[in-house]
Tab-separated table of C-alpha atoms in Angstrom:
chain	number	residue	atom	x	y	z
A	6	SER	CA	82.748	140.908	161.455
A	7	ILE	CA	84.010	143.858	159.378
A	8	ASN	CA	81.379	145.031	156.919
A	9	GLU	CA	81.087	147.754	154.335
A	10	GLU	CA	79.536	150.223	156.820
A	11	THR	CA	82.540	149.867	159.114
A	12	VAL	CA	84.914	150.597	156.258
A	13	GLU	CA	82.857	153.664	155.258
A	14	LEU	CA	83.030	154.987	158.834
A	15	LEU	CA	86.808	154.635	158.698
A	16	GLN	CA	87.202	156.613	155.465
A	17	PRO	CA	87.118	160.105	157.104
A	18	TYR	CA	89.966	159.060	159.390
A	19	PHE	CA	91.955	157.624	156.492
A	20	ASN	CA	91.584	160.970	154.685
A	21	MET	CA	93.043	162.977	157.567
A	22	GLU	CA	96.563	164.327	156.973
A	23	ASP	CA	97.908	163.165	160.302
A	24	TYR	CA	96.422	159.620	159.995
A	25	THR	CA	99.699	158.200	158.784
A	26	LEU	CA	102.112	155.639	160.105
A	27	GLU	CA	104.977	158.121	160.319
A	28	TYR	CA	102.982	160.654	162.355
A	29	ALA	CA	101.592	157.937	164.641
A	30	LYS	CA	105.102	156.697	165.403
A	31	LYS	CA	105.954	160.170	166.714
A	32	VAL	CA	103.054	159.949	169.152
A	33	CYS	CA	103.258	156.327	170.298
A	34	GLY	CA	104.431	153.000	168.881
A	35	ASN	CA	101.269	151.206	169.964
A	36	VAL	CA	99.143	153.842	168.293
A	37	ALA	CA	101.168	153.382	165.107
A	38	GLY	CA	100.519	149.630	165.206
A	39	LEU	CA	96.797	150.152	165.709
A	40	LEU	CA	96.657	152.684	162.871
A	41	SER	CA	98.483	150.291	160.568
A	42	TRP	CA	96.136	147.500	161.579
A	43	THR	CA	92.989	149.572	160.786
A	44	GLN	CA	94.351	150.391	157.327
A	45	ALA	CA	95.290	146.770	156.711
A	46	MET	CA	91.837	145.547	157.771
A	47	ALA	CA	90.130	148.018	155.426
A	48	VAL	CA	92.336	146.828	152.548
A	49	PHE	CA	91.754	143.213	153.545
A	50	TYR	CA	87.995	143.794	153.506
A	51	GLY	CA	88.172	145.200	149.979
A	52	ILE	CA	90.240	142.297	148.741
A	53	ASN	CA	88.226	139.723	150.630
A	54	ARG	CA	85.010	141.146	149.192
A	55	ASP	CA	86.278	140.265	145.704
A	56	VAL	CA	88.009	137.074	146.716
A	57	LEU	CA	85.153	135.394	148.554
A	58	PRO	CA	82.929	135.071	145.447
A	59	LEU	CA	85.939	133.773	143.562
A	60	LYS	CA	86.590	131.221	146.289
A	61	ALA	CA	82.962	130.168	146.191
A	62	ASN	CA	83.134	129.914	142.422
A	63	VAL	CA	86.360	127.893	142.663
A	64	ALA	CA	84.715	125.500	145.103
A	65	LYS	CA	81.726	125.216	142.776
A	66	GLN	CA	83.906	124.653	139.738
A	67	GLU	CA	85.982	122.112	141.655
A	68	ALA	CA	82.788	120.226	142.436
A	69	PHE	CA	81.856	120.339	138.744
A	70	LEU	CA	85.390	119.201	137.876
A	71	SER	CA	85.169	116.323	140.319
A	72	VAL	CA	81.876	115.197	138.774
A	73	ALA	CA	83.297	115.657	135.277
A	74	ASN	CA	86.434	113.661	136.193
A	75	ALA	CA	84.287	110.883	137.589
A	76	GLU	CA	82.203	110.835	134.400
A	77	TYR	CA	85.378	110.969	132.329
A	78	ALA	CA	86.895	108.042	134.255
A	79	LYS	CA	83.689	106.092	133.771
A	80	ALA	CA	83.612	106.929	130.064
A	81	GLN	CA	87.309	106.062	129.733
A	82	GLU	CA	86.703	102.707	131.380
A	83	ALA	CA	83.836	102.019	128.992
A	84	LEU	CA	86.042	103.123	126.084
A	85	ASP	CA	88.828	100.802	127.209
A	86	GLU	CA	86.384	97.899	127.351
A	87	LYS	CA	85.076	98.700	123.871
A	88	GLN	CA	88.626	99.121	122.590
A	89	ALA	CA	89.553	95.712	123.984
A	90	GLU	CA	86.499	94.192	122.296
A	91	LEU	CA	87.397	96.016	119.074
A	92	ASP	CA	90.960	94.696	119.234
A	93	LYS	CA	89.662	91.139	119.647
A	94	VAL	CA	87.242	91.527	116.743
A	95	ARG	CA	89.942	93.157	114.619
A	96	ALA	CA	92.334	90.297	115.397
A	97	LYS	CA	89.667	87.802	114.330
A	98	PHE	CA	88.996	89.852	111.204
A	99	ASP	CA	92.697	89.994	110.314
A	100	ALA	CA	93.004	86.249	110.853
A	101	ALA	CA	89.938	85.664	108.656
A	102	VAL	CA	91.342	87.942	105.922
A	103	GLU	CA	94.698	86.152	106.084
A	104	GLU	CA	92.963	82.776	105.849
A	105	LYS	CA	90.899	84.057	102.927
A	106	MET	CA	94.044	85.243	101.115
A	107	ASP	CA	95.720	81.882	101.727
A	108	LEU	CA	92.679	80.093	100.308
A	109	LEU	CA	92.605	82.427	97.301
A	110	ASN	CA	96.327	81.856	96.701
A	111	ASP	CA	95.853	78.098	96.971
A	112	ALA	CA	92.896	78.271	94.602
A	113	GLU	CA	94.922	80.353	92.129
A	114	THR	CA	97.823	77.902	92.383
A	115	CYS	CA	95.475	74.979	91.749
A	116	ARG	CA	93.919	76.822	88.822
A	117	ARG	CA	97.315	77.471	87.252
A	118	LYS	CA	98.345	73.846	87.767
A	119	MET	CA	95.078	72.694	86.215
A	120	GLN	CA	95.571	74.999	83.236
A	121	ALA	CA	99.159	73.813	82.839
A	122	ALA	CA	98.048	70.188	83.047
A	123	SER	CA	95.280	70.802	80.510
A	124	ALA	CA	97.713	72.586	78.194
A	125	LEU	CA	100.207	69.746	78.633
A	126	ILE	CA	97.586	67.140	77.819
A	127	ASP	CA	96.419	69.097	74.783
A	128	GLY	CA	100.007	69.639	73.705
A	129	LEU	CA	100.934	65.977	74.153
A	130	SER	CA	98.064	64.916	71.939
A	131	GLY	CA	99.504	67.020	69.138
A	132	GLU	CA	103.117	66.027	69.872
A	133	LYS	CA	102.625	62.378	69.036
A	134	VAL	CA	103.111	62.963	65.321
A	135	ARG	CA	106.147	65.175	65.882
A	136	TRP	CA	107.694	62.692	68.306
A	137	THR	CA	107.182	59.879	65.812
A	138	GLN	CA	108.873	61.928	63.112
A	139	GLN	CA	111.626	62.977	65.507
A	140	SER	CA	112.222	59.367	66.511
A	141	LYS	CA	112.816	58.517	62.877
A	142	GLU	CA	115.154	61.492	62.601
A	143	PHE	CA	117.088	60.283	65.648
A	144	LYS	CA	117.583	56.907	64.024
A	145	SER	CA	118.872	58.635	60.911
A	146	GLN	CA	121.186	60.821	63.045
A	147	ILE	CA	122.536	57.707	64.775
A	148	ASN	CA	123.324	56.193	61.385
A	149	ARG	CA	125.119	59.379	60.323
A	150	LEU	CA	126.863	59.853	63.665
A	151	VAL	CA	129.954	57.838	62.679
A	152	GLY	CA	130.572	59.931	59.571
A	153	ASP	CA	129.834	63.238	61.401
A	154	VAL	CA	132.278	62.335	64.193
A	155	LEU	CA	134.875	61.303	61.614
A	156	LEU	CA	134.565	64.672	59.848
A	157	CYS	CA	134.783	66.547	63.178
A	158	THR	CA	137.843	64.658	64.395
A	159	GLY	CA	139.513	65.134	61.010
A	160	PHE	CA	138.742	68.856	61.171
A	161	LEU	CA	140.198	69.118	64.685
A	162	SER	CA	143.285	67.074	63.795
A	163	TYR	CA	144.259	68.537	60.410
A	164	CYS	CA	142.396	71.752	59.504
A	165	GLY	CA	143.457	74.010	62.379
A	166	PRO	CA	146.563	75.579	60.773
A	167	PHE	CA	144.819	76.412	57.475
A	168	LYS	CA	142.579	79.220	56.234
A	169	GLN	CA	138.879	78.947	55.577
A	170	ASN	CA	139.181	78.275	51.843
A	171	PHE	CA	141.569	75.357	52.296
A	172	ARG	CA	139.477	73.966	55.130
A	173	LYS	CA	136.428	74.015	52.850
A	174	LEU	CA	138.448	72.276	50.129
A	175	LEU	CA	139.460	69.497	52.517
A	176	LEU	CA	135.965	68.993	53.952
A	177	LYS	CA	133.735	69.373	50.910
A	178	ASP	CA	135.838	68.348	47.964
A	179	LEU	CA	138.114	65.679	49.405
A	180	TRP	CA	136.811	64.156	52.646
A	181	GLU	CA	133.100	64.066	51.824
A	182	ALA	CA	133.985	62.487	48.443
A	183	GLU	CA	135.995	59.835	50.253
A	184	MET	CA	133.073	59.242	52.631
A	185	ARG	CA	130.689	58.704	49.718
A	186	ALA	CA	133.196	56.466	48.005
A	187	HIS	CA	133.418	54.274	51.090
A	188	LYS	CA	129.635	54.528	51.648
A	189	ILE	CA	130.029	56.032	55.100
A	190	PRO	CA	126.828	57.927	55.946
A	191	PHE	CA	127.195	61.536	57.168
A	192	SER	CA	125.076	64.675	57.459
A	193	GLU	CA	124.925	66.869	54.368
A	194	ASN	CA	125.914	70.506	55.113
A	195	LEU	CA	127.212	69.492	58.547
A	196	ASN	CA	127.619	72.543	60.839
A	197	LEU	CA	130.891	71.785	62.566
A	198	ILE	CA	130.722	74.891	64.772
A	199	SER	CA	127.390	73.965	66.371
A	200	MET	CA	128.591	70.374	66.768
A	201	LEU	CA	131.898	71.238	68.408
A	202	VAL	CA	130.978	74.233	70.633
A	203	ASP	CA	127.848	75.806	72.174
A	204	ARG	CA	126.601	79.351	71.611
A	205	PRO	CA	127.514	80.737	75.081
A	206	THR	CA	131.137	79.737	74.549
A	207	VAL	CA	131.212	81.441	71.131
A	208	SER	CA	129.648	84.555	72.718
A	209	SER	CA	132.346	84.602	75.396
A	210	TRP	CA	134.994	84.417	72.679
A	211	CYS	CA	133.418	87.356	70.889
A	212	LEU	CA	133.311	89.376	74.112
A	213	GLY	CA	136.963	88.518	74.708
A	214	GLY	CA	137.884	89.824	71.280
């Protein structure tokens, strides 16, 4: 029930020199309590005058916040539903892309196999002549195989301790002449190294010093 007029009527008393708590205590304790109460009520009115609009505003803003939270919850629920639908569609899309890539890879594999088969067929058509010639060469190699093996075994058995010049003398001048004399076929300019050992082994020897 305190209003602004009441507070204004109290101001002259508040301004009096003897309207203090200490002076009132000298007169009477009850009077001091009443004086203190009047001052407190005046201060309370001033504070309450500023606080009440703030309280009203807080209540108003809380109502707005409640409505906003309800709208937010509703929007969040709708967003969650759309996100779930998006996740399903994205999963289907990813599966479709994966299937597409598998099909493309299969198609590319088939294309490469088809190209390889076509190249093989084209190559085989041109290899017939070479294979025919090579077959004749194999027959000739078989006929010369006895003499080539004889030269190799002779080289392994007798030429090891000697130098290159003497080895060449034995192979070219003596043994091949004997082979011709006995009509034993052999390969002219026979490469004993390639016949006796493969290239990787020779490379390992070179690496080993």
